[in-house]
mmCIF file of C-alpha atoms in Angstrom:
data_model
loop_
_atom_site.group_PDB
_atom_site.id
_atom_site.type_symbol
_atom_site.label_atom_id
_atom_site.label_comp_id
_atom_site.label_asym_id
_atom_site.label_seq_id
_atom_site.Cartn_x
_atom_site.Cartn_y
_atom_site.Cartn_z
ATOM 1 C CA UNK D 206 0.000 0.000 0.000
ATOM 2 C CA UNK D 207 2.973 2.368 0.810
ATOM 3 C CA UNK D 208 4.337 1.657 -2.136
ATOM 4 C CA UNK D 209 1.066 2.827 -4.359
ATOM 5 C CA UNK D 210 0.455 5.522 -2.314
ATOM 6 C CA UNK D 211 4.287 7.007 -2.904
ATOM 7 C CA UNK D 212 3.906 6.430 -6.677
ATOM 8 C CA UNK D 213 0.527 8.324 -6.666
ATOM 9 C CA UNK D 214 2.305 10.879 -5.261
ATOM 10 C CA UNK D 215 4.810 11.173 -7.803
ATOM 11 C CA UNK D 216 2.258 11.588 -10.442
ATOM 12 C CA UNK D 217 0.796 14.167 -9.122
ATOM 13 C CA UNK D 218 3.562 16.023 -8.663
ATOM 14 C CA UNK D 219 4.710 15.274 -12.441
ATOM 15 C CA UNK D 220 1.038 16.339 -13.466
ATOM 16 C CA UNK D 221 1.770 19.970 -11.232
ATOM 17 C CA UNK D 222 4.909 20.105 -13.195
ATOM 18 C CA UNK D 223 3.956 19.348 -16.472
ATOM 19 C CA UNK D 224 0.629 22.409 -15.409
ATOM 20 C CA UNK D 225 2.839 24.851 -14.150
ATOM 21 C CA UNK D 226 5.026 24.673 -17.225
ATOM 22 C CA UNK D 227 2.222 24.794 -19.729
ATOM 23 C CA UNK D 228 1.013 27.839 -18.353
ATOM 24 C CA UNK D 229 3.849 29.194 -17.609
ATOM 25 C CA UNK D 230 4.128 29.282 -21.809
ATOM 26 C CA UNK D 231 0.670 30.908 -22.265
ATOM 27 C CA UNK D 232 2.189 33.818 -21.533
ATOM 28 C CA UNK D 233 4.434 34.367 -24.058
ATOM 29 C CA UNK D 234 1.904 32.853 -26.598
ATOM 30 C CA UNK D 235 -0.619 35.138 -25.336
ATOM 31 C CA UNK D 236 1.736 38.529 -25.807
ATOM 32 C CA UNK D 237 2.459 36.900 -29.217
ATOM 33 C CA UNK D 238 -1.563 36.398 -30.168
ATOM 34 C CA UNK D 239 -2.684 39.462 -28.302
ATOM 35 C CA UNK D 240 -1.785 41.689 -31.063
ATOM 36 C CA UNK D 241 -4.215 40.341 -33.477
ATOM 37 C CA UNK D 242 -6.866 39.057 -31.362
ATOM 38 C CA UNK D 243 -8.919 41.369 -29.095
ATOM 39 C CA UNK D 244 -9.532 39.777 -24.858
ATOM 40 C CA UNK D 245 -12.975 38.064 -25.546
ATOM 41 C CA UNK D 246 -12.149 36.562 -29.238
ATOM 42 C CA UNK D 247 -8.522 35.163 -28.004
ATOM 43 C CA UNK D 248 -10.522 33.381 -24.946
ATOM 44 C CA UNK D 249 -13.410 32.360 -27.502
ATOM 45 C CA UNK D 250 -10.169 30.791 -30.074
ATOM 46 C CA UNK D 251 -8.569 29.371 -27.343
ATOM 47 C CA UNK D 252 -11.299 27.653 -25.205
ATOM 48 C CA UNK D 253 -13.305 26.470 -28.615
ATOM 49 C CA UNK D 254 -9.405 24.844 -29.217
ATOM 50 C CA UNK D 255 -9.720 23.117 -26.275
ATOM 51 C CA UNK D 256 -12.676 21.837 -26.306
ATOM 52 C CA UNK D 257 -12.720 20.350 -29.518
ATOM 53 C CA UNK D 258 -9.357 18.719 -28.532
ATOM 54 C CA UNK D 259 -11.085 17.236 -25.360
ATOM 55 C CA UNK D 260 -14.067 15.708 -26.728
ATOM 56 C CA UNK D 261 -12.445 14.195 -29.467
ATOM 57 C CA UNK D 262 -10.019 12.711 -26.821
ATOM 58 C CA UNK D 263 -13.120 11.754 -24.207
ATOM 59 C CA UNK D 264 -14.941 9.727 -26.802
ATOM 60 C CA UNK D 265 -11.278 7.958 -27.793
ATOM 61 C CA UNK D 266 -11.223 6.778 -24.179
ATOM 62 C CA UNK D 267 -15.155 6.365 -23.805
ATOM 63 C CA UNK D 268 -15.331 7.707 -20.056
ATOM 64 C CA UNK D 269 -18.710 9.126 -21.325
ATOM 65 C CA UNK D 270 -20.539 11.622 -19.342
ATOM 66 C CA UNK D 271 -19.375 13.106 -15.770
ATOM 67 C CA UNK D 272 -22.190 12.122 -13.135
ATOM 68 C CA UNK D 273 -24.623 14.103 -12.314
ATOM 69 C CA UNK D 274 -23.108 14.720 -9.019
ATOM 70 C CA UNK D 275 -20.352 16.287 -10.401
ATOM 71 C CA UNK D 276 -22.034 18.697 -12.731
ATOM 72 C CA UNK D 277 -22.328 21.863 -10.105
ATOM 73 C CA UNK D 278 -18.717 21.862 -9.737
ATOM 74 C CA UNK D 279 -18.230 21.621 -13.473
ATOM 75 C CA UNK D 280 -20.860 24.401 -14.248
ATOM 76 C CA UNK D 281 -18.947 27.065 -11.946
ATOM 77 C CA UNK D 282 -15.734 26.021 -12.619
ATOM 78 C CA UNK D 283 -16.588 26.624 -16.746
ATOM 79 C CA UNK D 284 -18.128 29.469 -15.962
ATOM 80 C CA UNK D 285 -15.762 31.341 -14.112
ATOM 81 C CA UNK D 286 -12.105 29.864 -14.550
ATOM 82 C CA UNK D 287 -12.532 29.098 -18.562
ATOM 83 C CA UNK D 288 -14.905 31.910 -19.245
ATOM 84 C CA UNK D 289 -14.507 35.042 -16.895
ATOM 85 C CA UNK D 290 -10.991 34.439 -16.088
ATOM 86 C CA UNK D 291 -9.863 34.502 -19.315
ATOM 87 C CA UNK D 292 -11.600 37.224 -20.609
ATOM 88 C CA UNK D 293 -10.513 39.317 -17.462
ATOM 89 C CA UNK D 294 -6.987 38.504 -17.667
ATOM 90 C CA UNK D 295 -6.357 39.239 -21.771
ATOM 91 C CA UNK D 296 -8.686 42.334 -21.038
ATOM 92 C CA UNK D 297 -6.858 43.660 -17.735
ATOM 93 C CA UNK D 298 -2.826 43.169 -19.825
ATOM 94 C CA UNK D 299 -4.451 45.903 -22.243
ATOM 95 C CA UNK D 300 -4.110 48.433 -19.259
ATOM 96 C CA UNK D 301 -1.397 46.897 -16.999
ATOM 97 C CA UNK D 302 1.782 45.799 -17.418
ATOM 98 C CA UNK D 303 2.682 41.747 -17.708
ATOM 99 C CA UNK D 304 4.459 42.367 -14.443
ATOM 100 C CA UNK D 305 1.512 44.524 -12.353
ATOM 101 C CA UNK D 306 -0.710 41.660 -13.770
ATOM 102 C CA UNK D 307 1.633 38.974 -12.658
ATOM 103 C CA UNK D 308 1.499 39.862 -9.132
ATOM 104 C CA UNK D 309 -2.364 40.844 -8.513
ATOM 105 C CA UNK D 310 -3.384 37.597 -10.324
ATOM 106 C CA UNK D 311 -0.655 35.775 -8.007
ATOM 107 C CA UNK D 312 -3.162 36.754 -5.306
ATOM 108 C CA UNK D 313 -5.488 33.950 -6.259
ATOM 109 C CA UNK D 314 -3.409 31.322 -4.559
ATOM 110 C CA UNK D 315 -4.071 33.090 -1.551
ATOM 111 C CA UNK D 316 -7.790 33.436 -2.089
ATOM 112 C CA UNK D 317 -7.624 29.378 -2.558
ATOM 113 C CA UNK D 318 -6.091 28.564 0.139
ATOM 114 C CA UNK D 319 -8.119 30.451 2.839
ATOM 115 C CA UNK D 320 -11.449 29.478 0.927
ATOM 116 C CA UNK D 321 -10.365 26.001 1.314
ATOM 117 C CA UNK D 322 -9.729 26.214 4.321
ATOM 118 C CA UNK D 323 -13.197 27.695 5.352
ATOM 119 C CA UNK D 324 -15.073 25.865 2.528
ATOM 120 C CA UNK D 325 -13.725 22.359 2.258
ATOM 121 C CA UNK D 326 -12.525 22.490 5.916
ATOM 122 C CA UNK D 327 -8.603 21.714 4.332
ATOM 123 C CA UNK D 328 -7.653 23.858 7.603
ATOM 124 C CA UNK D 329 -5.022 25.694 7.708
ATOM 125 C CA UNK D 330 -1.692 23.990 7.919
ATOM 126 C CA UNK D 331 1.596 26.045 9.240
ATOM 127 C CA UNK D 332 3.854 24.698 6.271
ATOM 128 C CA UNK D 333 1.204 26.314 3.954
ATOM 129 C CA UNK D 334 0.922 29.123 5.200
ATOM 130 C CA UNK D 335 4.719 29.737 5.296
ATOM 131 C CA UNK D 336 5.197 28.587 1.926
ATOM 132 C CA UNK D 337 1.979 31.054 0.696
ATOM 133 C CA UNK D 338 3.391 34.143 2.988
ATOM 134 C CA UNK D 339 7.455 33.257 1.138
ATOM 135 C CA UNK D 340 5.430 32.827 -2.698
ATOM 136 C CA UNK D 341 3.569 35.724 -2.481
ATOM 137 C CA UNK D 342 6.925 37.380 -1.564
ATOM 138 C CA UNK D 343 8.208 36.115 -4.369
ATOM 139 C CA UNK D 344 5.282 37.199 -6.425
ATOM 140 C CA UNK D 345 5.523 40.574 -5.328
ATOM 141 C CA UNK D 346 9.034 41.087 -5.997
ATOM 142 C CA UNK D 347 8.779 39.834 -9.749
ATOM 143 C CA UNK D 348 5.743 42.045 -10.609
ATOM 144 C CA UNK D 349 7.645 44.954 -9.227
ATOM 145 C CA UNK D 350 10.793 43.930 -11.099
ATOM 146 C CA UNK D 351 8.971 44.092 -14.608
ATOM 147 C CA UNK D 352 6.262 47.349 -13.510
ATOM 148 C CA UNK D 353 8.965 49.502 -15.445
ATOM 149 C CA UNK D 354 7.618 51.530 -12.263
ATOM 150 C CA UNK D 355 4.749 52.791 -14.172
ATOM 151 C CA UNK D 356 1.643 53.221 -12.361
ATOM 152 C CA UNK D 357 -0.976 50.363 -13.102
ATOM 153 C CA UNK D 358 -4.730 51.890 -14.574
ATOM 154 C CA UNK D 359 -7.501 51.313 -11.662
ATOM 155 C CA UNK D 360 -9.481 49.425 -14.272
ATOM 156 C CA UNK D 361 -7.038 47.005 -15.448
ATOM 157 C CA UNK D 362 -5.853 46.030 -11.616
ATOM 158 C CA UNK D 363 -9.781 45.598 -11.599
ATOM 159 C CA UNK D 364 -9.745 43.523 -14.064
ATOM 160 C CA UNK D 365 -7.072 41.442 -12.351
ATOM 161 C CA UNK D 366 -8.340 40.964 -9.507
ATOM 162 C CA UNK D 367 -11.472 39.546 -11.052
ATOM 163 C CA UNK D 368 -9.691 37.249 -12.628
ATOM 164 C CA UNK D 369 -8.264 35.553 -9.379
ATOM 165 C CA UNK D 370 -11.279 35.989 -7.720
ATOM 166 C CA UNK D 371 -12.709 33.883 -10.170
ATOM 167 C CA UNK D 372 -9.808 31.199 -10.375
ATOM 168 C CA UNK D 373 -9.670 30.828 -6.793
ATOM 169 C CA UNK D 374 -13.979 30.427 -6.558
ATOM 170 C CA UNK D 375 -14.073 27.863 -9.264
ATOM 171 C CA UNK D 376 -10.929 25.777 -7.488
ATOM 172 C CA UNK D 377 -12.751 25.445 -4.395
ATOM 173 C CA UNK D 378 -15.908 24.040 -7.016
ATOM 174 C CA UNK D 379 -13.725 22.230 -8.702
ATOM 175 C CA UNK D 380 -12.347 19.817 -6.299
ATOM 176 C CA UNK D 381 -15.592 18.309 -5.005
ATOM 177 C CA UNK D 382 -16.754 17.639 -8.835
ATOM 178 C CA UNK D 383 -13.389 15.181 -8.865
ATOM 179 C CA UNK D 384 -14.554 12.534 -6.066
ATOM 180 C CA UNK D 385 -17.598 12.099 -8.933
ATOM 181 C CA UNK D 386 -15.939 12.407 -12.278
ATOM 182 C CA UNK D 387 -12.499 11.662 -13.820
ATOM 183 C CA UNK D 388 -10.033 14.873 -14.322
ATOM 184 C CA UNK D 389 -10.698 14.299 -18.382
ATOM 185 C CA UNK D 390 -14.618 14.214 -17.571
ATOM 186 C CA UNK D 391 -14.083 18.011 -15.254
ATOM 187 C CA UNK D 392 -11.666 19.743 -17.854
ATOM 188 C CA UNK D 393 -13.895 18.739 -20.887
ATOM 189 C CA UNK D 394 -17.496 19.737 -19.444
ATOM 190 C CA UNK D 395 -15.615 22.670 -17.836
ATOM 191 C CA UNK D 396 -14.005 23.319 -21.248
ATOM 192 C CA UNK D 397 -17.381 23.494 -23.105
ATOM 193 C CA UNK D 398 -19.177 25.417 -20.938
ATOM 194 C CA UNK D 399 -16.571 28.052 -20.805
ATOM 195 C CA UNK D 400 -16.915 27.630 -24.747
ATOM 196 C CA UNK D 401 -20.752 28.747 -24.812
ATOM 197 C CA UNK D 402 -20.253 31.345 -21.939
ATOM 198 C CA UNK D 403 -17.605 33.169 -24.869
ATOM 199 C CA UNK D 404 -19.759 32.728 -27.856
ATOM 200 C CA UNK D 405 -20.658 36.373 -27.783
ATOM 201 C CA UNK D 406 -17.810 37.100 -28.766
ATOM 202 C CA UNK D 407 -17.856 34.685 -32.103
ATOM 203 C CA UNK D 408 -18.059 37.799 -34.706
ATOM 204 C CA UNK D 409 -15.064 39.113 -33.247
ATOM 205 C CA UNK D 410 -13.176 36.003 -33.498
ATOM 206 C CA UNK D 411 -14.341 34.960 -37.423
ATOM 207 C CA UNK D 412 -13.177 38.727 -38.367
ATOM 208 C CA UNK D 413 -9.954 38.976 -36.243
ATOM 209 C CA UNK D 414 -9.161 35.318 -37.341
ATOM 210 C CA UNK D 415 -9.453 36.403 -41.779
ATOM 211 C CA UNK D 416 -7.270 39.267 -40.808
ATOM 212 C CA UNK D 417 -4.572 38.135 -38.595
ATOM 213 C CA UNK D 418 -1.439 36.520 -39.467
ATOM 214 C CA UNK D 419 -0.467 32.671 -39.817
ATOM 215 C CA UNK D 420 1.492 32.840 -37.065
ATOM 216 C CA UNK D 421 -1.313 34.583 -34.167
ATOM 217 C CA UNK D 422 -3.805 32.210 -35.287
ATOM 218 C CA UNK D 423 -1.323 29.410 -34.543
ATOM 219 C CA UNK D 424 -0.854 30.971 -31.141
ATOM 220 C CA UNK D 425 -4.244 30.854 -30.679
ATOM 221 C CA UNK D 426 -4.642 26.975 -31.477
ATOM 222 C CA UNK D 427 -1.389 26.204 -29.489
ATOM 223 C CA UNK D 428 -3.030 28.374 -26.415
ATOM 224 C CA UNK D 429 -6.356 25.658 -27.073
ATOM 225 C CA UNK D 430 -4.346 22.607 -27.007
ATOM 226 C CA UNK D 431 -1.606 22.491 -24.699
ATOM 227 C CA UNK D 432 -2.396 25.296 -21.774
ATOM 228 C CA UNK D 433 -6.407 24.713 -21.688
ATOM 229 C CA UNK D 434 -6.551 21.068 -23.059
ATOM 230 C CA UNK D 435 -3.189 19.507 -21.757
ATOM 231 C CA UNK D 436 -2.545 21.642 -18.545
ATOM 232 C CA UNK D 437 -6.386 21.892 -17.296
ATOM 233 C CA UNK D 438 -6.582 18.333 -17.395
ATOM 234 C CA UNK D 439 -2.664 17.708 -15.764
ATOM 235 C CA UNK D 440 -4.088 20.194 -12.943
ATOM 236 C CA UNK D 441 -7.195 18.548 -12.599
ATOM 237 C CA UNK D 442 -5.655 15.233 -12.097
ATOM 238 C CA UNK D 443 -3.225 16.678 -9.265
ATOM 239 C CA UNK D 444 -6.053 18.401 -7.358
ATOM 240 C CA UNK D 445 -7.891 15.198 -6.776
ATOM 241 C CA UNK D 446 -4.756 13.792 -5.400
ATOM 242 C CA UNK D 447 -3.974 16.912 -3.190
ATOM 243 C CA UNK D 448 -5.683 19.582 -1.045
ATOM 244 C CA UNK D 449 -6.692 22.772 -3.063
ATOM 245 C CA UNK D 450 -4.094 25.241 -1.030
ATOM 246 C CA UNK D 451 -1.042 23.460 -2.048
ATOM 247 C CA UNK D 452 -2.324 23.215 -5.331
ATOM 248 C CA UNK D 453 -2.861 26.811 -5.680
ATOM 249 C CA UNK D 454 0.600 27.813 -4.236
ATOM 250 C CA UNK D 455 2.445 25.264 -6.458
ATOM 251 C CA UNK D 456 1.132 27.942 -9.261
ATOM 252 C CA UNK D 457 3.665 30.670 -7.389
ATOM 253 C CA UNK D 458 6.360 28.966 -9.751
ATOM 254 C CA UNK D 459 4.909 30.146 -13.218
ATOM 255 C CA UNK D 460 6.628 33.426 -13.002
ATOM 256 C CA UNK D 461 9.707 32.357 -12.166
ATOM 257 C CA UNK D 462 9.041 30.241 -15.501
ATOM 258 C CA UNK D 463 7.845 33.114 -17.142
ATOM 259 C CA UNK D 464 10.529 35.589 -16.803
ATOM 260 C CA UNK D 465 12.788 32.336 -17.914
ATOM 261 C CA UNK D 466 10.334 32.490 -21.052
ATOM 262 C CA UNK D 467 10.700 35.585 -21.998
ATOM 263 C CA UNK D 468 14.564 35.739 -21.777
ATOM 264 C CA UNK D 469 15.001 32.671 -23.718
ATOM 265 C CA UNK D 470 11.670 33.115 -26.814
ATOM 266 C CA UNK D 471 11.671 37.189 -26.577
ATOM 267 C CA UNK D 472 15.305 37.967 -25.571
ATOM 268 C CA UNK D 473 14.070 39.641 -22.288
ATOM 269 C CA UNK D 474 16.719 39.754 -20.224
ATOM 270 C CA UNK D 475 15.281 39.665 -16.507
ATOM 271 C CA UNK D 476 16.804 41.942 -13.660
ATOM 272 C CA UNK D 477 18.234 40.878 -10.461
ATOM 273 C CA UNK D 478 14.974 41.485 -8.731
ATOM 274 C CA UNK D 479 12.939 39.110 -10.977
ATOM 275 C CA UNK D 480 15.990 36.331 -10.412
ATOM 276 C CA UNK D 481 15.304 37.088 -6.764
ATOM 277 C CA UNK D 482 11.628 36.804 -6.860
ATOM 278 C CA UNK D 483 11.828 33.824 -8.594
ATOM 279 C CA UNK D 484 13.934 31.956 -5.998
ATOM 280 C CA UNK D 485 11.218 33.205 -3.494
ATOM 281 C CA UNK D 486 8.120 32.147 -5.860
ATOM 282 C CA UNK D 487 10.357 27.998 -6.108
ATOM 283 C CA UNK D 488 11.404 28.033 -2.244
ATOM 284 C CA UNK D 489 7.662 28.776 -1.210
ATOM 285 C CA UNK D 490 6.596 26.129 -3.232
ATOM 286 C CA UNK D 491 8.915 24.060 -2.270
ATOM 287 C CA UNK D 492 8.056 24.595 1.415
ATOM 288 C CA UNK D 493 4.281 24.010 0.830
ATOM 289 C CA UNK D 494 5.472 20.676 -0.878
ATOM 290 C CA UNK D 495 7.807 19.442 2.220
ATOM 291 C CA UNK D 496 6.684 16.739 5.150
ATOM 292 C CA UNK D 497 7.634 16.945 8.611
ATOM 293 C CA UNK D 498 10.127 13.837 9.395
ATOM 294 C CA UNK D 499 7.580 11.544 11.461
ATOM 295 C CA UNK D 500 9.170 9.067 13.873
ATOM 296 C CA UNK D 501 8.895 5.367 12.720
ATOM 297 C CA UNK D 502 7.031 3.136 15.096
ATOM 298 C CA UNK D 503 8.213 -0.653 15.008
ATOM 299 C CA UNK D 504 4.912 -2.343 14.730
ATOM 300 C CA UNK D 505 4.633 -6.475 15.910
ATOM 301 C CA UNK D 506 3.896 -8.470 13.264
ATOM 302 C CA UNK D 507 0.686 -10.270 13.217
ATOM 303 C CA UNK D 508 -0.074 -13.629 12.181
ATOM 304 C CA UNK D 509 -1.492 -14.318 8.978
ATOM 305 C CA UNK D 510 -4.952 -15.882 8.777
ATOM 306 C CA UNK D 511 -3.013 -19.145 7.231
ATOM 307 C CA UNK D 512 -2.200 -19.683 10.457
ATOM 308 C CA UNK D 513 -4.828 -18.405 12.863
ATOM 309 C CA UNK D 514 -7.181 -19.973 11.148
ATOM 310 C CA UNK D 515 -6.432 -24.024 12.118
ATOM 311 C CA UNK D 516 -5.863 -22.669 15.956
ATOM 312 C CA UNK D 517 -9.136 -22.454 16.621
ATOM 313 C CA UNK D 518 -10.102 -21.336 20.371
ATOM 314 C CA UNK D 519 -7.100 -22.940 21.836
ATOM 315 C CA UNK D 520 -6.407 -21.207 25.164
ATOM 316 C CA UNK D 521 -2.473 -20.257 25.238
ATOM 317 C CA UNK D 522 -1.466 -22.872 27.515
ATOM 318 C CA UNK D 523 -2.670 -25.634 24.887
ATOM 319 C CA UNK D 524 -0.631 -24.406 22.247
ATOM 320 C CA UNK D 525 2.410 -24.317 24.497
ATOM 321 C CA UNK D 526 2.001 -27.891 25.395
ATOM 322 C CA UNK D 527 1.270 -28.498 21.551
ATOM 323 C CA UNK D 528 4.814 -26.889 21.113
ATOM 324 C CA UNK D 529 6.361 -29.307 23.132
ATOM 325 C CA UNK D 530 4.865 -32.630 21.622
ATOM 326 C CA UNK D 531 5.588 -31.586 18.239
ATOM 327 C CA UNK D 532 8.550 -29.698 17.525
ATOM 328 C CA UNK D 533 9.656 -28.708 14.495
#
């Protein structure tokens, strides 16, 4: 059993990885598509992307339909993370800077873990809180390393903040939906329903799509597939194998990976401060991710029912003299 239960583990944490990474990317592609594509037809491109990507991969596997159960969690989880946060996020970057952006959304982890802790009673353990309080740090110190020390418009902080609001509302929906459906079954409903919550925003995208370059439109589909499609689904996976706070911290690394990004795809060099925040944003996770030492308790072994079994009711005494008459 220990053994299954460490090798969960270890897939969970590749699945975090493999999220954080994928996301991590978005922003670049993002900057690269937001040119072309205005907030609510990028989301539209992007989610519609994903979604076709997930069904056609949910009826390869035939897992079928999430249960009913699960369909709240799905509902506010599309409605919010795939639809509202989206929107709000490409929409607040028109008026803030990637860094001011960076650090309000990095708030979100924060907003998980104390609704977590109040709504699925995940409590609130001292490594987590460390590791959020040394993140957030982290955060901090990265946004203010790329503000350019421009002053941030009220409306696009706004905008921001909205966005983790409604990232760290839909994680707390989220996780319940997973005890009832499969992380492919969440991220595909989820996927779709952010899909129809954007379709307002359908002209924009067939007009911006005919005039935009090869290249956007490709950022657009890569955005669909790997970020929404691959990473949704790699996060989804992990949060049914781990509380919600440590799931939301572990999401204090992407702009450590971002600023890494940007050096290395848009020849951004980053400044001592973001290498600084960085560290912060990986040692916070890494706290979050740590375990106490626990003492090991020899335990007595106990005899098999192979063996029990024959003995009967024989007092001890009996067996003793049994012992004795036939030795082995």
């Amino acid at each position: 059993m220990e053994l299954v239960v460490r090798s969960s583990d270890r897939k969970a944490v590749v699945a975090a990885a493999v999220t954080v990474v994928l996301w991590a990317s978005a922003f670049v592609f993002i900057r690269a598509a937001g040119e072309d594509f205005s907030p609510g037809a990028l989301a539209l491109g992007r989610l519609a992307t994903g979604a076709i990507a997930l069904v056609l991969i949910l009826i390869a596997t035939g897992e079928g339909m999430p249960a009913r159960a699960a369909w709240r969690g799905i509902l506010v989880s599309g409605v919010l993370w795939f639809g509202v946060y989206m929107v709000a996020l490409n929409w607040g970057e028109q008026y803030v800077d990637a860094g001011t952006a960076a650090m309000v959304i990095n708030i979100g982890p924060v907003m998980i873990a104390v609704l977590s802790g109040l709504v699925l009673r995940e409590g609130f353990p001292a490594r987590l809180m460390a590791g959020i309080a040394v993140a957030f740090a982290g955060a901090v110190v990265v946004g203010l390393s790329n503000s350019g020390g421009g002053s941030a418009a009220a409306l696009g902080v706004v905008l921001c903040i909205t966005a983790a609001a409604a990232w760290a509302v839909a994680v707390v929906a989220q996780k319940p939906a997973l005890a009832h459906a499969s992380a492919l079954q969440v991220t595909t409903g989820g996927c779709v329903i952010g899909t129809v919550a954007c379709l307002p925003f359908s002209g924009q995208l067939v007009s911006e799509v005919a005039a935009a370059p090869l290249s956007a439109t490709l950022s657009v589909v890569y955005l669909g597939v790997f970020p929404t499609a691959l990473a949704f689904t790699t996060w989804a996976y992990a949060l049914s194998r781990t509380t919600a706070g440590k799931m939301g911290v572990t999401t204090y690394a992407v702009p450590a990976l971002v600023v890494l990004m940007a050096w290395i795809a848009l020849d951004e060099v980053p400044g001592p401060l973001a290498v600084v925040g960085g560290v912060l944003c990986l040692s916070g996770v890494a706290i979050t991710r740590s375990r106490a030492e626990k003492s090991v308790v020899p335990v007595e072994p106990v005899a098999s029912a192979e063996l029990v079994e024959p003995l009967g009711h024989k007092k001890p005494e009996d067996l003793a003299a049994q012992e004795v008459t036939n030795p082995k």
